[in-house]
């Protein structure tokens, strides 16, 4: 979502399929490593993993997938507003972005996605 919104627009334009594909590749490569580092600091880890499975589900509408992939890409980004290395506060900005995205698309996170998250976290 690199485009700047025009005057009067609240949300930036929908990401292109290419931007979404780049985000998906990045998320697939780095999600689990970043999650392991952040799991103790993020109280909604189960929802986060369910959102991951929802974002990678091709049956989910593109806008929903793009929203989740954008938020997940921010989560795994090595550089963000609050450095993730700061113990106790490093993942607060990531958590805020993730919770906003998850809340916006919660109706698309299915019981199947939640079951996969439960199984992944149990392993």
mmCIF file of N, CA and C in Angstrom:
data_model
loop_
_atom_site.group_PDB
_atom_site.id
_atom_site.type_symbol
_atom_site.label_atom_id
_atom_site.label_comp_id
_atom_site.label_asym_id
_atom_site.label_seq_id
_atom_site.Cartn_x
_atom_site.Cartn_y
_atom_site.Cartn_z
ATOM 1 N N UNK A 1 0.835 -1.173 0.000
ATOM 2 C CA UNK A 1 0.000 0.000 0.000
ATOM 3 C C UNK A 1 0.880 1.235 0.000
ATOM 4 N N UNK A 2 1.583 1.427 -1.052
ATOM 5 C CA UNK A 2 2.547 2.499 -1.121
ATOM 6 C C UNK A 2 1.939 3.812 -1.614
ATOM 7 N N UNK A 3 0.761 3.768 -2.187
ATOM 8 C CA UNK A 3 0.155 4.987 -2.718
ATOM 9 C C UNK A 3 -0.366 5.860 -1.587
ATOM 10 N N UNK A 4 -0.258 7.158 -1.782
ATOM 11 C CA UNK A 4 -0.758 8.118 -0.798
ATOM 12 C C UNK A 4 -2.205 8.446 -1.151
ATOM 13 N N UNK A 5 -3.116 8.419 -0.138
ATOM 14 C CA UNK A 5 -4.515 8.707 -0.448
ATOM 15 C C UNK A 5 -4.689 10.145 -0.931
ATOM 16 N N UNK A 6 -5.640 10.338 -1.845
ATOM 17 C CA UNK A 6 -5.967 11.680 -2.318
ATOM 18 C C UNK A 6 -6.743 12.405 -1.232
ATOM 19 N N UNK A 7 -6.825 13.716 -1.349
ATOM 20 C CA UNK A 7 -7.592 14.501 -0.386
ATOM 21 C C UNK A 7 -9.007 13.979 -0.296
ATOM 22 N N UNK A 8 -9.485 13.820 0.916
ATOM 23 C CA UNK A 8 -10.848 13.373 1.130
ATOM 24 C C UNK A 8 -10.988 11.871 1.251
ATOM 25 N N UNK A 9 -9.966 11.105 0.860
ATOM 26 C CA UNK A 9 -10.025 9.654 0.998
ATOM 27 C C UNK A 9 -9.576 9.258 2.385
ATOM 28 N N UNK A 10 -10.288 8.334 2.971
ATOM 29 C CA UNK A 10 -9.929 7.848 4.300
ATOM 30 C C UNK A 10 -8.949 6.695 4.185
ATOM 31 N N UNK A 11 -9.214 5.781 3.291
ATOM 32 C CA UNK A 11 -8.359 4.619 3.112
ATOM 33 C C UNK A 11 -7.547 4.754 1.837
ATOM 34 N N UNK A 12 -6.338 4.234 1.859
ATOM 35 C CA UNK A 12 -5.557 4.252 0.621
ATOM 36 C C UNK A 12 -6.198 3.320 -0.399
ATOM 37 N N UNK A 13 -5.817 3.437 -1.656
ATOM 38 C CA UNK A 13 -6.396 2.565 -2.677
ATOM 39 C C UNK A 13 -6.069 1.101 -2.383
ATOM 40 N N UNK A 14 -6.903 0.229 -2.924
ATOM 41 C CA UNK A 14 -6.683 -1.205 -2.747
ATOM 42 C C UNK A 14 -5.322 -1.573 -3.330
ATOM 43 N N UNK A 15 -4.567 -2.430 -2.636
ATOM 44 C CA UNK A 15 -3.255 -2.806 -3.177
ATOM 45 C C UNK A 15 -3.414 -3.583 -4.478
ATOM 46 N N UNK A 16 -2.402 -3.489 -5.290
ATOM 47 C CA UNK A 16 -2.413 -4.227 -6.550
ATOM 48 C C UNK A 16 -2.172 -5.708 -6.267
ATOM 49 N N UNK A 17 -2.539 -6.573 -7.197
ATOM 50 C CA UNK A 17 -2.231 -7.993 -7.026
ATOM 51 C C UNK A 17 -0.732 -8.239 -6.854
ATOM 52 N N UNK A 18 0.102 -7.433 -7.502
ATOM 53 C CA UNK A 18 1.554 -7.596 -7.379
ATOM 54 C C UNK A 18 2.017 -7.269 -5.961
ATOM 55 N N UNK A 19 1.489 -6.175 -5.373
ATOM 56 C CA UNK A 19 1.839 -5.822 -3.996
ATOM 57 C C UNK A 19 1.383 -6.914 -3.033
ATOM 58 N N UNK A 20 0.200 -7.432 -3.258
ATOM 59 C CA UNK A 20 -0.322 -8.487 -2.404
ATOM 60 C C UNK A 20 0.521 -9.754 -2.539
ATOM 61 N N UNK A 21 0.937 -10.077 -3.744
ATOM 62 C CA UNK A 21 1.798 -11.260 -3.956
ATOM 63 C C UNK A 21 3.137 -11.098 -3.246
ATOM 64 N N UNK A 22 3.720 -9.889 -3.299
ATOM 65 C CA UNK A 22 4.980 -9.635 -2.582
ATOM 66 C C UNK A 22 4.780 -9.793 -1.086
ATOM 67 N N UNK A 23 3.674 -9.248 -0.569
ATOM 68 C CA UNK A 23 3.378 -9.392 0.860
ATOM 69 C C UNK A 23 3.194 -10.848 1.239
ATOM 70 N N UNK A 24 2.490 -11.598 0.393
ATOM 71 C CA UNK A 24 2.260 -13.010 0.700
ATOM 72 C C UNK A 24 3.582 -13.775 0.757
ATOM 73 N N UNK A 25 4.464 -13.518 -0.180
ATOM 74 C CA UNK A 25 5.764 -14.199 -0.190
ATOM 75 C C UNK A 25 6.538 -13.875 1.088
ATOM 76 N N UNK A 26 6.571 -12.603 1.452
ATOM 77 C CA UNK A 26 7.284 -12.169 2.650
ATOM 78 C C UNK A 26 6.688 -12.805 3.903
ATOM 79 N N UNK A 27 5.352 -12.835 3.977
ATOM 80 C CA UNK A 27 4.676 -13.404 5.139
ATOM 81 C C UNK A 27 4.967 -14.902 5.235
ATOM 82 N N UNK A 28 4.869 -15.607 4.127
ATOM 83 C CA UNK A 28 5.149 -17.055 4.141
ATOM 84 C C UNK A 28 6.575 -17.338 4.619
ATOM 85 N N UNK A 29 7.524 -16.494 4.232
ATOM 86 C CA UNK A 29 8.927 -16.720 4.581
ATOM 87 C C UNK A 29 9.243 -16.396 6.046
ATOM 88 N N UNK A 30 8.610 -15.370 6.620
ATOM 89 C CA UNK A 30 9.072 -14.860 7.911
ATOM 90 C C UNK A 30 8.060 -14.919 9.055
ATOM 91 N N UNK A 31 6.830 -15.317 8.790
ATOM 92 C CA UNK A 31 5.784 -15.258 9.818
ATOM 93 C C UNK A 31 6.136 -16.072 11.060
ATOM 94 N N UNK A 32 6.466 -17.340 10.892
ATOM 95 C CA UNK A 32 6.660 -18.213 12.056
ATOM 96 C C UNK A 32 7.857 -17.789 12.894
ATOM 97 N N UNK A 33 8.927 -17.353 12.253
ATOM 98 C CA UNK A 33 10.095 -16.874 12.999
ATOM 99 C C UNK A 33 9.733 -15.645 13.850
ATOM 100 N N UNK A 34 9.028 -14.706 13.247
ATOM 101 C CA UNK A 34 8.639 -13.490 13.971
ATOM 102 C C UNK A 34 7.642 -13.818 15.074
ATOM 103 N N UNK A 35 6.712 -14.718 14.801
ATOM 104 C CA UNK A 35 5.731 -15.099 15.813
ATOM 105 C C UNK A 35 6.406 -15.685 17.044
ATOM 106 N N UNK A 36 7.392 -16.526 16.838
ATOM 107 C CA UNK A 36 8.105 -17.120 17.982
ATOM 108 C C UNK A 36 8.743 -16.047 18.849
ATOM 109 N N UNK A 37 9.280 -15.007 18.225
ATOM 110 C CA UNK A 37 9.891 -13.912 18.989
ATOM 111 C C UNK A 37 8.854 -13.091 19.741
ATOM 112 N N UNK A 38 7.638 -12.977 19.179
ATOM 113 C CA UNK A 38 6.640 -12.065 19.729
ATOM 114 C C UNK A 38 5.561 -12.729 20.572
ATOM 115 N N UNK A 39 5.480 -14.050 20.541
ATOM 116 C CA UNK A 39 4.341 -14.766 21.131
ATOM 117 C C UNK A 39 4.051 -14.381 22.578
ATOM 118 N N UNK A 40 5.068 -14.183 23.378
ATOM 119 C CA UNK A 40 4.842 -13.832 24.780
ATOM 120 C C UNK A 40 4.302 -12.422 24.954
ATOM 121 N N UNK A 41 4.538 -11.558 23.988
ATOM 122 C CA UNK A 41 4.130 -10.163 24.102
ATOM 123 C C UNK A 41 2.772 -9.879 23.455
ATOM 124 N N UNK A 42 2.254 -10.818 22.671
ATOM 125 C CA UNK A 42 0.992 -10.599 21.970
ATOM 126 C C UNK A 42 -0.068 -11.516 22.569
ATOM 127 N N UNK A 43 -1.055 -10.945 23.253
ATOM 128 C CA UNK A 43 -2.051 -11.763 23.944
ATOM 129 C C UNK A 43 -3.054 -12.446 23.019
ATOM 130 N N UNK A 44 -3.083 -12.095 21.761
ATOM 131 C CA UNK A 44 -4.060 -12.669 20.837
ATOM 132 C C UNK A 44 -3.366 -13.530 19.774
ATOM 133 N N UNK A 45 -2.395 -14.313 20.207
ATOM 134 C CA UNK A 45 -1.615 -15.137 19.289
ATOM 135 C C UNK A 45 -2.504 -16.087 18.489
ATOM 136 N N UNK A 46 -3.501 -16.684 19.126
ATOM 137 C CA UNK A 46 -4.391 -17.618 18.413
ATOM 138 C C UNK A 46 -5.099 -16.898 17.265
ATOM 139 N N UNK A 47 -5.618 -15.696 17.518
ATOM 140 C CA UNK A 47 -6.276 -14.913 16.467
ATOM 141 C C UNK A 47 -5.292 -14.554 15.353
ATOM 142 N N UNK A 48 -4.072 -14.249 15.735
ATOM 143 C CA UNK A 48 -3.044 -13.889 14.761
ATOM 144 C C UNK A 48 -2.743 -15.069 13.829
ATOM 145 N N UNK A 49 -2.610 -16.255 14.377
ATOM 146 C CA UNK A 49 -2.324 -17.428 13.552
ATOM 147 C C UNK A 49 -3.539 -17.775 12.683
ATOM 148 N N UNK A 50 -4.748 -17.625 13.227
ATOM 149 C CA UNK A 50 -5.959 -17.854 12.424
ATOM 150 C C UNK A 50 -6.009 -16.851 11.272
ATOM 151 N N UNK A 51 -5.618 -15.600 11.525
ATOM 152 C CA UNK A 51 -5.577 -14.584 10.469
ATOM 153 C C UNK A 51 -4.542 -14.960 9.405
ATOM 154 N N UNK A 52 -3.436 -15.527 9.818
ATOM 155 C CA UNK A 52 -2.408 -15.996 8.878
ATOM 156 C C UNK A 52 -3.011 -17.025 7.931
ATOM 157 N N UNK A 53 -3.707 -18.009 8.474
ATOM 158 C CA UNK A 53 -4.312 -19.038 7.621
ATOM 159 C C UNK A 53 -5.416 -18.461 6.739
ATOM 160 N N UNK A 54 -6.147 -17.504 7.246
ATOM 161 C CA UNK A 54 -7.177 -16.840 6.447
ATOM 162 C C UNK A 54 -6.535 -16.084 5.284
ATOM 163 N N UNK A 55 -5.445 -15.384 5.557
ATOM 164 C CA UNK A 55 -4.763 -14.592 4.527
ATOM 165 C C UNK A 55 -4.208 -15.459 3.404
ATOM 166 N N UNK A 56 -3.873 -16.698 3.713
ATOM 167 C CA UNK A 56 -3.291 -17.587 2.698
ATOM 168 C C UNK A 56 -4.335 -18.464 2.022
ATOM 169 N N UNK A 57 -5.584 -18.321 2.408
ATOM 170 C CA UNK A 57 -6.667 -19.134 1.858
ATOM 171 C C UNK A 57 -7.179 -18.512 0.557
ATOM 172 N N UNK A 58 -6.980 -19.169 -0.590
ATOM 173 C CA UNK A 58 -7.404 -18.590 -1.866
ATOM 174 C C UNK A 58 -8.929 -18.444 -1.998
ATOM 175 N N UNK A 59 -9.696 -19.106 -1.132
ATOM 176 C CA UNK A 59 -11.152 -18.987 -1.184
ATOM 177 C C UNK A 59 -11.649 -17.694 -0.534
ATOM 178 N N UNK A 60 -10.780 -17.024 0.202
ATOM 179 C CA UNK A 60 -11.128 -15.772 0.885
ATOM 180 C C UNK A 60 -11.062 -14.632 -0.134
ATOM 181 N N UNK A 61 -12.006 -13.676 -0.078
ATOM 182 C CA UNK A 61 -11.988 -12.555 -1.033
ATOM 183 C C UNK A 61 -10.650 -11.797 -1.034
ATOM 184 N N UNK A 62 -10.282 -11.310 -2.209
ATOM 185 C CA UNK A 62 -8.997 -10.626 -2.390
ATOM 186 C C UNK A 62 -8.800 -9.480 -1.396
ATOM 187 N N UNK A 63 -9.802 -8.635 -1.213
ATOM 188 C CA UNK A 63 -9.659 -7.480 -0.304
ATOM 189 C C UNK A 63 -9.325 -7.923 1.111
ATOM 190 N N UNK A 64 -9.946 -8.995 1.560
ATOM 191 C CA UNK A 64 -9.695 -9.512 2.914
ATOM 192 C C UNK A 64 -8.263 -10.034 2.996
ATOM 193 N N UNK A 65 -7.879 -10.824 2.005
ATOM 194 C CA UNK A 65 -6.520 -11.363 1.977
ATOM 195 C C UNK A 65 -5.495 -10.231 1.929
ATOM 196 N N UNK A 66 -5.748 -9.227 1.085
ATOM 197 C CA UNK A 66 -4.817 -8.100 0.952
ATOM 198 C C UNK A 66 -4.691 -7.336 2.269
ATOM 199 N N UNK A 67 -5.801 -7.142 2.959
ATOM 200 C CA UNK A 67 -5.776 -6.439 4.250
ATOM 201 C C UNK A 67 -4.938 -7.208 5.257
ATOM 202 N N UNK A 68 -5.201 -8.503 5.370
ATOM 203 C CA UNK A 68 -4.462 -9.313 6.329
ATOM 204 C C UNK A 68 -2.989 -9.437 5.950
ATOM 205 N N UNK A 69 -2.701 -9.638 4.675
ATOM 206 C CA UNK A 69 -1.308 -9.761 4.250
ATOM 207 C C UNK A 69 -0.541 -8.461 4.488
ATOM 208 N N UNK A 70 -1.196 -7.325 4.296
ATOM 209 C CA UNK A 70 -0.546 -6.038 4.581
ATOM 210 C C UNK A 70 -0.199 -5.912 6.057
ATOM 211 N N UNK A 71 -1.142 -6.278 6.926
ATOM 212 C CA UNK A 71 -0.905 -6.205 8.372
ATOM 213 C C UNK A 71 0.164 -7.208 8.804
ATOM 214 N N UNK A 72 0.100 -8.419 8.254
ATOM 215 C CA UNK A 72 1.099 -9.434 8.591
ATOM 216 C C UNK A 72 2.479 -9.048 8.062
ATOM 217 N N UNK A 73 2.535 -8.418 6.892
ATOM 218 C CA UNK A 73 3.816 -7.953 6.353
ATOM 219 C C UNK A 73 4.409 -6.881 7.265
ATOM 220 N N UNK A 74 3.571 -6.014 7.824
ATOM 221 C CA UNK A 74 4.059 -5.003 8.773
ATOM 222 C C UNK A 74 4.599 -5.699 10.026
ATOM 223 N N UNK A 75 3.906 -6.730 10.480
ATOM 224 C CA UNK A 75 4.309 -7.482 11.664
ATOM 225 C C UNK A 75 5.705 -8.080 11.494
ATOM 226 N N UNK A 76 6.009 -8.595 10.315
ATOM 227 C CA UNK A 76 7.306 -9.243 10.115
ATOM 228 C C UNK A 76 8.377 -8.288 9.602
ATOM 229 N N UNK A 77 7.990 -7.049 9.285
ATOM 230 C CA UNK A 77 8.957 -6.076 8.758
ATOM 231 C C UNK A 77 10.051 -5.811 9.793
ATOM 232 N N UNK A 78 11.313 -5.822 9.362
ATOM 233 C CA UNK A 78 12.391 -5.591 10.313
ATOM 234 C C UNK A 78 12.458 -4.154 10.824
ATOM 235 N N UNK A 79 11.884 -3.229 10.087
ATOM 236 C CA UNK A 79 11.900 -1.818 10.485
ATOM 237 C C UNK A 79 10.457 -1.348 10.588
ATOM 238 N N UNK A 80 10.109 -0.785 11.737
ATOM 239 C CA UNK A 80 8.780 -0.205 11.887
ATOM 240 C C UNK A 80 8.838 0.945 12.877
ATOM 241 N N UNK A 81 7.707 1.471 13.255
ATOM 242 C CA UNK A 81 7.639 2.676 14.079
ATOM 243 C C UNK A 81 8.316 2.472 15.428
ATOM 244 N N UNK A 82 7.992 1.393 16.121
ATOM 245 C CA UNK A 82 8.612 1.081 17.406
ATOM 246 C C UNK A 82 9.481 -0.156 17.196
ATOM 247 N N UNK A 83 10.792 -0.046 17.403
ATOM 248 C CA UNK A 83 11.665 -1.201 17.172
ATOM 249 C C UNK A 83 11.225 -2.417 17.991
ATOM 250 N N UNK A 84 11.142 -3.571 17.339
ATOM 251 C CA UNK A 84 10.668 -4.786 17.990
ATOM 252 C C UNK A 84 11.631 -5.292 19.057
ATOM 253 N N UNK A 85 12.834 -4.798 19.068
ATOM 254 C CA UNK A 85 13.809 -5.249 20.054
ATOM 255 C C UNK A 85 13.581 -4.646 21.433
ATOM 256 N N UNK A 86 12.765 -3.609 21.536
ATOM 257 C CA UNK A 86 12.489 -2.992 22.831
ATOM 258 C C UNK A 86 11.553 -3.900 23.621
ATOM 259 N N UNK A 87 12.071 -4.502 24.659
ATOM 260 C CA UNK A 87 11.305 -5.458 25.450
ATOM 261 C C UNK A 87 10.089 -4.774 26.061
ATOM 262 N N UNK A 88 8.937 -5.397 25.908
ATOM 263 C CA UNK A 88 7.711 -4.890 26.512
ATOM 264 C C UNK A 88 6.917 -3.929 25.648
ATOM 265 N N UNK A 89 7.585 -3.173 24.789
ATOM 266 C CA UNK A 89 6.853 -2.228 23.947
ATOM 267 C C UNK A 89 7.121 -2.413 22.456
ATOM 268 N N UNK A 90 8.067 -3.254 22.126
ATOM 269 C CA UNK A 90 8.496 -3.407 20.736
ATOM 270 C C UNK A 90 7.424 -3.870 19.772
ATOM 271 N N UNK A 91 6.492 -4.673 20.261
ATOM 272 C CA UNK A 91 5.462 -5.195 19.364
ATOM 273 C C UNK A 91 4.118 -4.482 19.546
ATOM 274 N N UNK A 92 4.074 -3.382 20.287
ATOM 275 C CA UNK A 92 2.790 -2.714 20.512
ATOM 276 C C UNK A 92 2.214 -2.113 19.239
ATOM 277 N N UNK A 93 3.053 -1.517 18.405
ATOM 278 C CA UNK A 93 2.535 -0.961 17.152
ATOM 279 C C UNK A 93 2.095 -2.080 16.218
ATOM 280 N N UNK A 94 2.852 -3.169 16.189
ATOM 281 C CA UNK A 94 2.467 -4.318 15.377
ATOM 282 C C UNK A 94 1.119 -4.866 15.853
ATOM 283 N N UNK A 95 0.964 -4.986 17.161
ATOM 284 C CA UNK A 95 -0.279 -5.517 17.732
ATOM 285 C C UNK A 95 -1.465 -4.637 17.372
ATOM 286 N N UNK A 96 -1.274 -3.324 17.403
ATOM 287 C CA UNK A 96 -2.372 -2.410 17.066
ATOM 288 C C UNK A 96 -2.791 -2.568 15.601
ATOM 289 N N UNK A 97 -1.812 -2.652 14.712
ATOM 290 C CA UNK A 97 -2.116 -2.829 13.281
ATOM 291 C C UNK A 97 -2.813 -4.165 13.060
ATOM 292 N N UNK A 98 -2.284 -5.221 13.673
ATOM 293 C CA UNK A 98 -2.871 -6.555 13.512
ATOM 294 C C UNK A 98 -4.293 -6.620 14.057
ATOM 295 N N UNK A 99 -4.520 -6.084 15.246
ATOM 296 C CA UNK A 99 -5.871 -6.131 15.830
ATOM 297 C C UNK A 99 -6.856 -5.349 14.976
ATOM 298 N N UNK A 100 -6.441 -4.217 14.436
ATOM 299 C CA UNK A 100 -7.328 -3.434 13.569
ATOM 300 C C UNK A 100 -7.703 -4.251 12.332
ATOM 301 N N UNK A 101 -6.715 -4.874 11.704
ATOM 302 C CA UNK A 101 -6.985 -5.675 10.494
ATOM 303 C C UNK A 101 -7.855 -6.883 10.818
ATOM 304 N N UNK A 102 -7.540 -7.579 11.896
ATOM 305 C CA UNK A 102 -8.320 -8.764 12.279
ATOM 306 C C UNK A 102 -9.755 -8.378 12.599
ATOM 307 N N UNK A 103 -9.943 -7.276 13.289
ATOM 308 C CA UNK A 103 -11.288 -6.809 13.628
ATOM 309 C C UNK A 103 -12.078 -6.467 12.365
ATOM 310 N N UNK A 104 -11.411 -5.833 11.394
ATOM 311 C CA UNK A 104 -12.092 -5.442 10.149
ATOM 312 C C UNK A 104 -12.590 -6.645 9.354
ATOM 313 N N UNK A 105 -11.876 -7.744 9.406
ATOM 314 C CA UNK A 105 -12.217 -8.889 8.554
ATOM 315 C C UNK A 105 -12.600 -10.135 9.356
ATOM 316 N N UNK A 106 -12.938 -9.957 10.612
ATOM 317 C CA UNK A 106 -13.198 -11.087 11.513
ATOM 318 C C UNK A 106 -14.230 -12.067 10.974
ATOM 319 N N UNK A 107 -15.221 -11.577 10.263
ATOM 320 C CA UNK A 107 -16.270 -12.472 9.756
ATOM 321 C C UNK A 107 -15.738 -13.451 8.705
ATOM 322 N N UNK A 108 -14.557 -13.182 8.155
ATOM 323 C CA UNK A 108 -13.968 -14.069 7.143
ATOM 324 C C UNK A 108 -13.007 -15.094 7.750
ATOM 325 N N UNK A 109 -12.676 -14.928 9.021
ATOM 326 C CA UNK A 109 -11.816 -15.901 9.689
ATOM 327 C C UNK A 109 -12.727 -17.017 10.176
ATOM 328 N N UNK A 110 -12.682 -18.130 9.473
ATOM 329 C CA UNK A 110 -13.638 -19.226 9.669
ATOM 330 C C UNK A 110 -13.215 -20.175 10.791
ATOM 331 N N UNK A 111 -14.139 -21.020 11.221
ATOM 332 C CA UNK A 111 -13.770 -22.058 12.195
ATOM 333 C C UNK A 111 -12.620 -22.939 11.674
ATOM 334 N N UNK A 112 -12.581 -23.167 10.363
ATOM 335 C CA UNK A 112 -11.488 -23.956 9.777
ATOM 336 C C UNK A 112 -10.139 -23.268 10.005
ATOM 337 N N UNK A 113 -10.078 -21.942 9.809
ATOM 338 C CA UNK A 113 -8.836 -21.201 10.046
ATOM 339 C C UNK A 113 -8.453 -21.285 11.518
ATOM 340 N N UNK A 114 -9.444 -21.188 12.390
ATOM 341 C CA UNK A 114 -9.179 -21.254 13.841
ATOM 342 C C UNK A 114 -8.706 -22.653 14.253
ATOM 343 N N UNK A 115 -9.267 -23.686 13.641
ATOM 344 C CA UNK A 115 -8.832 -25.060 13.925
ATOM 345 C C UNK A 115 -7.382 -25.263 13.487
ATOM 346 N N UNK A 116 -7.044 -24.749 12.327
ATOM 347 C CA UNK A 116 -5.650 -24.859 11.845
ATOM 348 C C UNK A 116 -4.706 -24.125 12.779
ATOM 349 N N UNK A 117 -5.139 -22.958 13.278
ATOM 350 C CA UNK A 117 -4.308 -22.199 14.215
ATOM 351 C C UNK A 117 -4.108 -22.985 15.504
ATOM 352 N N UNK A 118 -5.167 -23.565 16.002
ATOM 353 C CA UNK A 118 -5.097 -24.346 17.245
ATOM 354 C C UNK A 118 -4.118 -25.499 17.070
ATOM 355 N N UNK A 119 -4.207 -26.179 15.940
ATOM 356 C CA UNK A 119 -3.324 -27.320 15.673
ATOM 357 C C UNK A 119 -1.875 -26.838 15.547
ATOM 358 N N UNK A 120 -1.647 -25.753 14.841
ATOM 359 C CA UNK A 120 -0.288 -25.236 14.653
ATOM 360 C C UNK A 120 0.338 -24.815 15.982
ATOM 361 N N UNK A 121 -0.460 -24.203 16.837
ATOM 362 C CA UNK A 121 0.069 -23.748 18.118
ATOM 363 C C UNK A 121 0.278 -24.892 19.094
ATOM 364 N N UNK A 122 -0.424 -25.991 18.889
ATOM 365 C CA UNK A 122 -0.265 -27.153 19.766
ATOM 366 C C UNK A 122 1.008 -27.931 19.438
ATOM 367 N N UNK A 123 1.477 -27.823 18.199
ATOM 368 C CA UNK A 123 2.693 -28.569 17.776
ATOM 369 C C UNK A 123 3.933 -28.036 18.405
#
